Coordinates of C-alpha atoms in Angstrom, one line a residue:
X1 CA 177.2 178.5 198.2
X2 CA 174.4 176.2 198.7
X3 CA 173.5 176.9 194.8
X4 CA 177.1 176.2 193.4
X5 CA 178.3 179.8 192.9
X6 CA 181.3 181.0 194.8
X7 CA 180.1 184.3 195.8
X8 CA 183.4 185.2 197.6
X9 CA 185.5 185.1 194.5
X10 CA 187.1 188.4 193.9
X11 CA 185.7 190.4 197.1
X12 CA 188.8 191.5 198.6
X13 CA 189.3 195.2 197.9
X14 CA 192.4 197.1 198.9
X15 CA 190.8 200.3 200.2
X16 CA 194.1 202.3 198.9
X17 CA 193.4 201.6 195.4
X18 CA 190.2 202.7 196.4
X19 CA 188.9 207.1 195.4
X20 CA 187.3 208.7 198.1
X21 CA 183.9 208.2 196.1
X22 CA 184.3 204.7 195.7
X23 CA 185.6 204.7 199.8
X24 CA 181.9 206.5 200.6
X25 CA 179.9 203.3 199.1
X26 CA 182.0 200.8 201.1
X27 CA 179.6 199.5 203.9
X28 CA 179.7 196.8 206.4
X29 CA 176.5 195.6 206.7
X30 CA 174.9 194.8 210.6
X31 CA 172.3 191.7 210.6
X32 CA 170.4 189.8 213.8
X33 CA 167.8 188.0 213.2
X34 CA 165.7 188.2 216.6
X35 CA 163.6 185.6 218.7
X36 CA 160.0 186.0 217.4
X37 CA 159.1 186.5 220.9
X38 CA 161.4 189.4 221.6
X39 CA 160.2 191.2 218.2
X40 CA 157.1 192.8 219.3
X41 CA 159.3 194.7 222.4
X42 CA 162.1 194.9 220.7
X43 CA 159.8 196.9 218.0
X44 CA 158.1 199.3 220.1
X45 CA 161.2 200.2 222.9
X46 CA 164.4 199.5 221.2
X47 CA 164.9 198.8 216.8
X48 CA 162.7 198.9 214.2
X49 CA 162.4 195.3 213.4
X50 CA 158.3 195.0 211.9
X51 CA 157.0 195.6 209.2
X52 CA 155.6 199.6 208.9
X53 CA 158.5 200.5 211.6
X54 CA 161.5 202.4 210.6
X55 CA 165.1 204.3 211.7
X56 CA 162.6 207.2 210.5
X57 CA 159.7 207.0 212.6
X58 CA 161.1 205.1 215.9
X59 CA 161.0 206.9 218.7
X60 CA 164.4 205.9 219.9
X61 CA 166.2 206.4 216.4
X62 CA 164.2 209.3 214.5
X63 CA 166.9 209.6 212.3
X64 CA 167.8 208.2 209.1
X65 CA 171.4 207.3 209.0
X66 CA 172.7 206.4 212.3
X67 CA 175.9 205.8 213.6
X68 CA 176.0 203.0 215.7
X69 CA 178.4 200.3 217.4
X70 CA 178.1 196.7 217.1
X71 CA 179.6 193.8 218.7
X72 CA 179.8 190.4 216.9
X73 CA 181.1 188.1 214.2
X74 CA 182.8 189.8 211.7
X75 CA 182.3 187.3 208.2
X76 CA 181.8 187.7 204.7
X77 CA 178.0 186.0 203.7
X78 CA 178.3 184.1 200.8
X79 CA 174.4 184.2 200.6
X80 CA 174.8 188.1 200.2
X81 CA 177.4 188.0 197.4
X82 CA 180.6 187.7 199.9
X83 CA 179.9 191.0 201.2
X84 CA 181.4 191.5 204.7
X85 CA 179.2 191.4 207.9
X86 CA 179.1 191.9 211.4
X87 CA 176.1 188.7 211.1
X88 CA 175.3 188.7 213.5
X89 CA 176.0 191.2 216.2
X90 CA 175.0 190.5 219.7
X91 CA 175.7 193.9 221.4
X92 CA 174.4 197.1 220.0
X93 CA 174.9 200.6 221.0
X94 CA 174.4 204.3 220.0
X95 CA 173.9 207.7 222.0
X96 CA 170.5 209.5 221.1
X97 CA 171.5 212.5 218.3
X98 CA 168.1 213.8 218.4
X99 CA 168.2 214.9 222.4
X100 CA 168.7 218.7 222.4
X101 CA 168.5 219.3 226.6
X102 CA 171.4 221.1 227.4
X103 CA 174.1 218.8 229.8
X104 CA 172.3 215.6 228.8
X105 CA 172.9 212.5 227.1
X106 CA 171.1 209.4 226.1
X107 CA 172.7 206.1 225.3
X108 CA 170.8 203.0 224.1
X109 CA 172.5 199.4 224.8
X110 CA 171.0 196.1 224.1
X111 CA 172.5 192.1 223.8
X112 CA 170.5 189.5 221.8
X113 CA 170.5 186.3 221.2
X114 CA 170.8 185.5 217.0
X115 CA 167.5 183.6 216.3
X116 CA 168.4 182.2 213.0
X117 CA 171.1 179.7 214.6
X118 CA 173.1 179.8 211.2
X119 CA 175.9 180.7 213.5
X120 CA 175.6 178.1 215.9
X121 CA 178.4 179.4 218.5
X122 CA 176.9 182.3 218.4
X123 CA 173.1 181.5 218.9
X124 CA 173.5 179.4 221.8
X125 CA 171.6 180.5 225.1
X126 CA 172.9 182.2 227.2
X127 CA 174.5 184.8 226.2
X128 CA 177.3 186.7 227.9
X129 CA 178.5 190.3 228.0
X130 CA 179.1 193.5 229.8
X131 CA 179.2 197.1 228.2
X132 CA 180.7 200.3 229.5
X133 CA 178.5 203.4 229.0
X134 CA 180.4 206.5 229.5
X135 CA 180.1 210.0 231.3
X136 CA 182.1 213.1 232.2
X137 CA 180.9 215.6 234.6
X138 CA 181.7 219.0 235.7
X139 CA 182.4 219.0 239.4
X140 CA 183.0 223.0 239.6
X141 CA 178.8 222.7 239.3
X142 CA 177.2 222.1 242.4
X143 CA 173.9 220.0 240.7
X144 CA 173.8 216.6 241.6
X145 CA 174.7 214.3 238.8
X146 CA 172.0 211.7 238.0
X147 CA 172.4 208.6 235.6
X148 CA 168.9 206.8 235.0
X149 CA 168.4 203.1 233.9
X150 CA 165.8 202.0 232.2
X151 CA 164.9 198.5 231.4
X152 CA 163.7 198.6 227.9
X153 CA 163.1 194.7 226.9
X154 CA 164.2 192.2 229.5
X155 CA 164.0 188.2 228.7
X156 CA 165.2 185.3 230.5
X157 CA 168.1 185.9 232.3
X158 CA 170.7 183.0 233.4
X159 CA 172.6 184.0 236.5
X160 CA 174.8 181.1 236.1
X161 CA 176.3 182.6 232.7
X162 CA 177.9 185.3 235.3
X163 CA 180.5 183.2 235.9
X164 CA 181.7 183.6 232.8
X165 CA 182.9 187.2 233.6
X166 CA 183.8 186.4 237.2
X167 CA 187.8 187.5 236.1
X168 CA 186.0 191.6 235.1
X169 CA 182.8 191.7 237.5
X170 CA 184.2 193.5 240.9
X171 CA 183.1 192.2 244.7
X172 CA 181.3 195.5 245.0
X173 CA 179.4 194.6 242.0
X174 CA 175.5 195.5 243.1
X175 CA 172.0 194.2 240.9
X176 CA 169.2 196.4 240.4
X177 CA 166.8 194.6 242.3
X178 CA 164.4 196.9 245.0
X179 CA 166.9 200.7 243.8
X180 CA 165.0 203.1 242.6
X181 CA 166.1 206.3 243.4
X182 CA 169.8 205.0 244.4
X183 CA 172.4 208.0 246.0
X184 CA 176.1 207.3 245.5
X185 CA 178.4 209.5 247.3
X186 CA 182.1 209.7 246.5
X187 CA 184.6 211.5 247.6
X188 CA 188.4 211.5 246.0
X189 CA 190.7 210.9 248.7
X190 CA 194.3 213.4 249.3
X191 CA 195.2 215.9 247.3
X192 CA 195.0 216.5 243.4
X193 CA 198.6 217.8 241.6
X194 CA 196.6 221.1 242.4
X195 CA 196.6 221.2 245.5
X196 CA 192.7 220.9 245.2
X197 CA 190.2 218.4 247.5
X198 CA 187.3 217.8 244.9
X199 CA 183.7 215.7 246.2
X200 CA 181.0 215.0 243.5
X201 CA 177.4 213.4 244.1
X202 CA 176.0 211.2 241.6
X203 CA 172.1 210.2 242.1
X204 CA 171.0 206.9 240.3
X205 CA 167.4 206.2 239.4
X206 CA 167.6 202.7 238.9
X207 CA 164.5 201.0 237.7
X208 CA 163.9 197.9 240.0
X209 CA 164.8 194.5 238.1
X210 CA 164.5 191.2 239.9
X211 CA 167.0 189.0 238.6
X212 CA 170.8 188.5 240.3
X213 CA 171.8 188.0 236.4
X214 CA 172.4 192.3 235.6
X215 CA 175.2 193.5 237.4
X216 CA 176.2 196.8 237.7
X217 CA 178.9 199.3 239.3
X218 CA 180.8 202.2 237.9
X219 CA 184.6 203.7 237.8
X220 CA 185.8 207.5 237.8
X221 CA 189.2 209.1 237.3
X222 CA 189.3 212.8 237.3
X223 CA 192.1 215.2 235.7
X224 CA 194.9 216.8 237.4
X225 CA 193.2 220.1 238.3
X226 CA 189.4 218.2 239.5
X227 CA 187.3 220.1 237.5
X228 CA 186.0 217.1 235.8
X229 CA 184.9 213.7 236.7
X230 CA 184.5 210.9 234.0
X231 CA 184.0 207.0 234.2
X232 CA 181.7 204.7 233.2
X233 CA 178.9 203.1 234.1
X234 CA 179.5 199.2 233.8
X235 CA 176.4 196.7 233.1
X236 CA 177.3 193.2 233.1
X237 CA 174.3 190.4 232.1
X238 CA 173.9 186.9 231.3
X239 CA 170.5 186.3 229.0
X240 CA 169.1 183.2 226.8
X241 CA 167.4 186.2 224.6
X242 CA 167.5 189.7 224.8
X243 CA 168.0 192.6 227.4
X244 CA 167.4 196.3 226.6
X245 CA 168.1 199.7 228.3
X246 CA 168.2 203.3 228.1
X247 CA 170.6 205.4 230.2
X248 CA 170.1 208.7 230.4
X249 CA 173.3 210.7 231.8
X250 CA 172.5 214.7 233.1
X251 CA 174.1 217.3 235.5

């Protein structure tokens, strides 16, 4: 734009007009620029974002063409030829492929602050979001169920940008400060359709993180006959720049 071309001059594409060749190139195309002082963390725990680092050879990708989720504004960059972007994304997400243990999943989750403050709404500190990380368990096996939190990257937190979310963050709503090795119990209360009492056991190893700005707490529903239990684990922060984790879900 700045230049005097109008790059966003005959972009729209009607996807039915569209073969299912021509449907394989269309992309939309992820950017964040990060805080310099987040890169070097970022790098080594969470994205490839240095030079000699890629999806390829990072340990938490290993792969190379993931499938990912992304949170953020949804534009078309006239400095990249109108194409249309999620520029830039502030949450981003994807479950670890590459893990092969059997009942066991991996999810990696991380919210960032945009570093480039083109998009000034959306690089302003802090910044606010929760994310839902799923499980489903099977309660006919007797193993405890463990979810694990790791704190990848952690920046400056902002408690105060909590009360932002005050109408979706619950009263029993806990922070992960002095939990390791948490044990929640739950037990469904009456009868199932089935005529069935179920009771489950879920152990959290919660990596100790001092800050009142990470909230966390976590909601179940089960099917009709109990032999599976599935809910989420909710995470709710408030950051001026970055927060990382890994969860690792097993029974």
């Amino acid at each position: 734009m700045r230049k005097g071309r109008n790059f966003l001059e005959k972009k729209g594409v009607n996807p039915d007009t569209l073969t299912g060749a021509e449907l394989a190139k269309l992309r939309i195309h992820p950017e964040h620029t990060p805080l310099k002082k987040n890169r070097d963390s970022l790098n080594k725990y969470f994205l490839p974002c240095l030079p000699g680092t890629t999806m390829d050879n990072h340990p938490a990708w290993s792969v190379a063409n993931p499938t990912v989720g992304c949170y953020g504004a949804f534009v078309l960059d006239g400095n990249h030829k109108g194409g249309p972007e999620i520029h830039p994304y502030e949450w981003l997400w994807w479950m670890d492929t590459k893990e092969r243990t059997p009942n066991k999943l991996v999810w990696y989750a991380g919210l960032m602050r945009e570093g480039s403050n083109r998009f000034l709404r959306w690089s302003k500190k802090p910044r606010v979001g929760f994310i839902k990380i799923p499980f489903v368990f099977d309660v006919a096996d007797t193993t405890i169920k463990k979810i694990k939190v790791e704190h990848l990257v952690t920046g400056d937190f902002n408690t105060k940008g909590l009360d932002k979310l005050k109408a979706y963050i619950p009263e029993n709503a806990d922070n992960f400060k002095g939990k390791p090795g948490n044990t929640y119990s739950a037990i469904f209360e009456g009868l199932l359709p089935s005529n069935k009492w179920i009771s489950y056991e879920i152990e959290y190893d919660f990596e100790d993180l001092n800050s009142d700005a990470v909230k966390w707490w976590v909601t179940t529903e089960t099917d009709r006959d109990g032999n599976f239990v599935w809910g989420y684990l909710n995470i709710a922060v408030s950051t001026d720049d970055v927060y990382a984790i890994r969860v690792t879900m097993e029974d």
